[in-house]
């Protein structure tokens, strides 16, 4: 800043007012300072500004590991070549990995951070360096937004001693952390009640995600409550379990169809999937195998993703405003930073059931 001041012929305090957009500076003087900044390639030190303001200006977002981005590409040849890949219908190369869900959380959180003049730093809890990376991130940010279930409770407590933590999704907390989530139970109960009352379906099966996942546990609990209320068979554990990804659901669906055709099992009247990616994977396979949806099997999801709206048939789903979860989590984090003595917040965002063709028009 001294170099900029010397080049532009003004004081260091004037340069500071221009750089930090604080206080009045004449237009001509501002142009001189900005010209000197450009000529010298000056970039303000975030660390130095953080020491003065006693904040880093960074908020952290920690997402769970959703697996690899895909198989490694072949080495790039010396001369550029374009590969033609047959990807018609259910081709092996047409897999969809990961989840749109976390992308929507990121989108909402980033926008809210931008509005509040923060920068959002993102990490993924990917083993084996997950704990070290999250500890490192917690040491650099003013606060942390974390998807519930991403960290073991002991590590979460350790991080929360360093910075405020807001949990997104999963079960409501018992007062230990601020929390923003959706009423998973009620969304699933409403959906199952519609399948039974409007479509007269009785053989309804829940397709779960990985064991121990907070949102999945709550949705299965809502499924069991609805089944008990409606006189359906009430399973103690999910019969079908995927991994939240479309690719994993395809493998599971292929086994379900194969078991049905070999006589080892039968297709249910309805599949209530724990998320949209799982439901879309089932739709891929059922369509490819000539199983009518919803004629033979009704399929539903949970999330309200773009994929649920554009697939064929369009997917009946419990829509949750996922981007709003990220946005609200950052807002709660801001409130914590402004007043650390505020009582813990537990915000529940409403959901709605979008009835579409995959469960039958009624």
XYZ file of C-alpha atoms in Angstrom, residues 4 7 31-42:
14
model
C 0.666 2.472 -4.311
C 3.110 5.995 -7.128
C -8.605 7.106 -10.546
C -4.961 7.848 -9.674
C -4.972 5.183 -6.952
C -6.700 2.593 -9.162
C -4.203 3.306 -11.960
C -1.292 2.764 -9.554
C -2.882 -0.472 -8.278
C -3.134 -1.762 -11.836
C 0.407 -0.748 -12.771
C 1.934 -2.314 -9.658
C -0.254 -5.426 -9.710
C -1.256 -4.795 -6.092
